[in-house]
Amino acid sequence: MPIYFYGAEEVPYGCFSNFSAHGVDLDGYWWPTTEHYVQAQKFTGTRHAELIRRAGTPLRAAELGRDPSKAMRRDWERVKDDVMRRAVAAKFRTHTDIGAILLATGDAEIVEDTTSDHYWGRGRTGTGKNMLGRILMRTRSRIRAERGEAGDGRDPRGRVSRP
């Protein structure tokens, strides 16, 4: 059965949202949320990127990152998935409490339940790419492999692992 998430305030899966208050240290800077990081990477090396990093809320970071008057980096479409992968991996490795929530999903499909984003979420028709959900599932697999765990919380010998 799929796990749907959207709002950062949802319990327990709101931590899967890029708006959740789980900061990350990436590229030599502290980012208040992964939304701040991802949006700023559209303008890397510019004053606008720093303005996004310092935004007071993830919503404001998103608004600044979607400003059509600002020139986005030319390779954004090519690099955006890797940027999101780095942010999500850093978030769930940094914050072990939410890493445990991610691992506890077992092998369930994780879906960003948004009608407004057909790329990162499932989109209005439910047939979106769900790239954020896919990246979360890939991160879950990688963290599990690093810990030597199976999808059901057991180690490779079948023993229940302890956090």
mmCIF file of N, CA and C in Angstrom, residues 40-93:
data_model
loop_
_atom_site.group_PDB
_atom_site.id
_atom_site.type_symbol
_atom_site.label_atom_id
_atom_site.label_comp_id
_atom_site.label_asym_id
_atom_site.label_seq_id
_atom_site.Cartn_x
_atom_site.Cartn_y
_atom_site.Cartn_z
ATOM 1 N N ALA A 40 17.848 27.213 -4.332
ATOM 2 C CA ALA A 40 19.057 28.031 -4.518
ATOM 3 C C ALA A 40 19.963 27.459 -5.603
ATOM 4 N N GLN A 41 19.948 26.148 -5.765
ATOM 5 C CA GLN A 41 20.834 25.534 -6.758
ATOM 6 C C GLN A 41 20.458 25.897 -8.184
ATOM 7 N N LYS A 42 19.272 26.412 -8.374
ATOM 8 C CA LYS A 42 18.872 26.901 -9.697
ATOM 9 C C LYS A 42 19.691 28.134 -10.087
ATOM 10 N N PHE A 43 20.273 28.787 -9.084
ATOM 11 C CA PHE A 43 20.975 30.060 -9.292
ATOM 12 C C PHE A 43 22.365 30.029 -8.665
ATOM 13 N N THR A 44 22.962 28.863 -8.613
ATOM 14 C CA THR A 44 24.228 28.670 -7.914
ATOM 15 C C THR A 44 25.273 29.711 -8.327
ATOM 16 N N GLY A 45 25.987 30.216 -7.313
ATOM 17 C CA GLY A 45 27.040 31.192 -7.563
ATOM 18 C C GLY A 45 26.551 32.614 -7.748
ATOM 19 N N THR A 46 25.266 32.876 -7.468
ATOM 20 C CA THR A 46 24.728 34.230 -7.643
ATOM 21 C C THR A 46 24.258 34.793 -6.300
ATOM 22 N N ARG A 47 24.017 36.084 -6.274
ATOM 23 C CA ARG A 47 23.470 36.718 -5.074
ATOM 24 C C ARG A 47 22.054 36.224 -4.806
ATOM 25 N N HIS A 48 21.349 35.868 -5.864
ATOM 26 C CA HIS A 48 19.981 35.371 -5.695
ATOM 27 C C HIS A 48 19.984 34.037 -4.925
ATOM 28 N N ALA A 49 20.973 33.195 -5.172
ATOM 29 C CA ALA A 49 21.075 31.923 -4.436
ATOM 30 C C ALA A 49 21.241 32.181 -2.943
ATOM 31 N N GLU A 50 22.043 33.156 -2.594
ATOM 32 C CA GLU A 50 22.243 33.499 -1.180
ATOM 33 C C GLU A 50 20.961 34.075 -0.575
ATOM 34 N N LEU A 51 20.238 34.849 -1.340
ATOM 35 C CA LEU A 51 18.957 35.382 -0.875
ATOM 36 C C LEU A 51 17.994 34.231 -0.573
ATOM 37 N N ILE A 52 17.984 33.219 -1.410
ATOM 38 C CA ILE A 52 17.135 32.047 -1.187
ATOM 39 C C ILE A 52 17.585 31.309 0.069
ATOM 40 N N ARG A 53 18.885 31.111 0.232
ATOM 41 C CA ARG A 53 19.396 30.407 1.407
ATOM 42 C C ARG A 53 18.968 31.099 2.694
ATOM 43 N N ARG A 54 18.912 32.422 2.681
ATOM 44 C CA ARG A 54 18.568 33.196 3.875
ATOM 45 C C ARG A 54 17.064 33.455 4.017
ATOM 46 N N ALA A 55 16.258 32.942 3.110
ATOM 47 C CA ALA A 55 14.805 33.153 3.180
ATOM 48 C C ALA A 55 14.268 32.659 4.523
ATOM 49 N N GLY A 56 13.317 33.371 5.072
ATOM 50 C CA GLY A 56 12.792 33.063 6.397
ATOM 51 C C GLY A 56 11.972 31.789 6.488
ATOM 52 N N THR A 57 11.410 31.358 5.376
ATOM 53 C CA THR A 57 10.583 30.149 5.371
ATOM 54 C C THR A 57 10.856 29.359 4.087
ATOM 55 N N PRO A 58 10.532 28.073 4.087
ATOM 56 C CA PRO A 58 10.680 27.312 2.852
ATOM 57 C C PRO A 58 9.725 27.802 1.755
ATOM 58 N N LEU A 59 8.566 28.309 2.146
ATOM 59 C CA LEU A 59 7.646 28.852 1.146
ATOM 60 C C LEU A 59 8.267 30.062 0.459
ATOM 61 N N ARG A 60 8.900 30.917 1.239
ATOM 62 C CA ARG A 60 9.553 32.093 0.640
ATOM 63 C C ARG A 60 10.718 31.656 -0.246
ATOM 64 N N ALA A 61 11.468 30.640 0.168
ATOM 65 C CA ALA A 61 12.555 30.110 -0.665
ATOM 66 C C ALA A 61 11.999 29.600 -1.990
ATOM 67 N N ALA A 62 10.857 28.916 -1.936
ATOM 68 C CA ALA A 62 10.230 28.394 -3.151
ATOM 69 C C ALA A 62 9.781 29.535 -4.064
ATOM 70 N N GLU A 63 9.191 30.558 -3.470
ATOM 71 C CA GLU A 63 8.750 31.712 -4.268
ATOM 72 C C GLU A 63 9.932 32.372 -4.963
ATOM 73 N N LEU A 64 11.019 32.581 -4.222
ATOM 74 C CA LEU A 64 12.214 33.197 -4.814
ATOM 75 C C LEU A 64 12.823 32.306 -5.897
ATOM 76 N N GLY A 65 12.772 31.004 -5.680
ATOM 77 C CA GLY A 65 13.324 30.073 -6.646
ATOM 78 C C GLY A 65 12.511 29.961 -7.922
ATOM 79 N N ARG A 66 11.269 30.401 -7.862
ATOM 80 C CA ARG A 66 10.384 30.340 -9.034
ATOM 81 C C ARG A 66 10.202 31.701 -9.691
ATOM 82 N N ASP A 67 11.021 32.660 -9.300
ATOM 83 C CA ASP A 67 10.920 34.024 -9.833
ATOM 84 C C ASP A 67 11.285 34.018 -11.318
ATOM 85 N N PRO A 68 10.309 34.259 -12.193
ATOM 86 C CA PRO A 68 10.582 34.196 -13.635
ATOM 87 C C PRO A 68 11.485 35.321 -14.150
ATOM 88 N N SER A 69 11.693 36.348 -13.342
ATOM 89 C CA SER A 69 12.551 37.444 -13.784
ATOM 90 C C SER A 69 14.042 37.128 -13.584
ATOM 91 N N LYS A 70 14.338 36.043 -12.897
ATOM 92 C CA LYS A 70 15.728 35.657 -12.638
ATOM 93 C C LYS A 70 16.146 34.547 -13.597
ATOM 94 N N ALA A 71 17.341 34.676 -14.129
ATOM 95 C CA ALA A 71 17.860 33.677 -15.080
ATOM 96 C C ALA A 71 18.358 32.453 -14.320
ATOM 97 N N MET A 72 17.751 31.331 -14.625
ATOM 98 C CA MET A 72 18.136 30.069 -14.012
ATOM 99 C C MET A 72 19.377 29.523 -14.723
ATOM 100 N N ARG A 73 20.141 28.716 -14.018
ATOM 101 C CA ARG A 73 21.302 28.092 -14.654
ATOM 102 C C ARG A 73 20.840 27.269 -15.849
ATOM 103 N N ARG A 74 21.638 27.264 -16.882
ATOM 104 C CA ARG A 74 21.252 26.630 -18.147
ATOM 105 C C ARG A 74 21.114 25.118 -18.065
ATOM 106 N N ASP A 75 21.859 24.508 -17.158
ATOM 107 C CA ASP A 75 21.850 23.047 -17.076
ATOM 108 C C ASP A 75 20.879 22.510 -16.030
ATOM 109 N N TRP A 76 19.958 23.345 -15.538
ATOM 110 C CA TRP A 76 19.085 22.935 -14.453
ATOM 111 C C TRP A 76 18.305 21.658 -14.761
ATOM 112 N N GLU A 77 17.733 21.559 -15.926
ATOM 113 C CA GLU A 77 16.943 20.370 -16.264
ATOM 114 C C GLU A 77 17.800 19.106 -16.218
ATOM 115 N N ARG A 78 19.054 19.231 -16.535
ATOM 116 C CA ARG A 78 19.959 18.083 -16.533
ATOM 117 C C ARG A 78 20.415 17.704 -15.118
ATOM 118 N N VAL A 79 20.562 18.681 -14.238
ATOM 119 C CA VAL A 79 21.136 18.420 -12.913
ATOM 120 C C VAL A 79 20.128 18.367 -11.768
ATOM 121 N N LYS A 80 18.884 18.740 -12.013
ATOM 122 C CA LYS A 80 17.931 18.889 -10.903
ATOM 123 C C LYS A 80 17.700 17.598 -10.120
ATOM 124 N N ASP A 81 17.684 16.456 -10.781
ATOM 125 C CA ASP A 81 17.486 15.199 -10.037
ATOM 126 C C ASP A 81 18.669 14.926 -9.108
ATOM 127 N N ASP A 82 19.874 15.167 -9.589
ATOM 128 C CA ASP A 82 21.059 14.962 -8.749
ATOM 129 C C ASP A 82 21.074 15.934 -7.570
ATOM 130 N N VAL A 83 20.658 17.163 -7.796
ATOM 131 C CA VAL A 83 20.571 18.143 -6.712
ATOM 132 C C VAL A 83 19.597 17.640 -5.647
ATOM 133 N N MET A 84 18.430 17.167 -6.083
ATOM 134 C CA MET A 84 17.438 16.660 -5.128
ATOM 135 C C MET A 84 17.968 15.420 -4.408
ATOM 136 N N ARG A 85 18.648 14.532 -5.110
ATOM 137 C CA ARG A 85 19.207 13.333 -4.470
ATOM 138 C C ARG A 85 20.188 13.706 -3.356
ATOM 139 N N ARG A 86 21.066 14.659 -3.633
ATOM 140 C CA ARG A 86 22.046 15.100 -2.636
ATOM 141 C C ARG A 86 21.351 15.683 -1.416
ATOM 142 N N ALA A 87 20.341 16.519 -1.655
ATOM 143 C CA ALA A 87 19.633 17.162 -0.549
ATOM 144 C C ALA A 87 18.906 16.137 0.312
ATOM 145 N N VAL A 88 18.181 15.236 -0.321
ATOM 146 C CA VAL A 88 17.406 14.233 0.413
ATOM 147 C C VAL A 88 18.333 13.293 1.179
ATOM 148 N N ALA A 89 19.413 12.854 0.539
ATOM 149 C CA ALA A 89 20.359 11.960 1.218
ATOM 150 C C ALA A 89 20.965 12.656 2.434
ATOM 151 N N ALA A 90 21.364 13.903 2.287
ATOM 152 C CA ALA A 90 21.947 14.649 3.412
ATOM 153 C C ALA A 90 20.938 14.791 4.545
ATOM 154 N N LYS A 91 19.714 15.071 4.207
ATOM 155 C CA LYS A 91 18.671 15.262 5.215
ATOM 156 C C LYS A 91 18.451 14.000 6.050
ATOM 157 N N PHE A 92 18.319 12.863 5.399
ATOM 158 C CA PHE A 92 17.995 11.639 6.134
ATOM 159 C C PHE A 92 19.212 10.990 6.781
ATOM 160 N N ARG A 93 20.405 11.360 6.351
ATOM 161 C CA ARG A 93 21.614 10.900 7.048
ATOM 162 C C ARG A 93 21.925 11.802 8.242
#
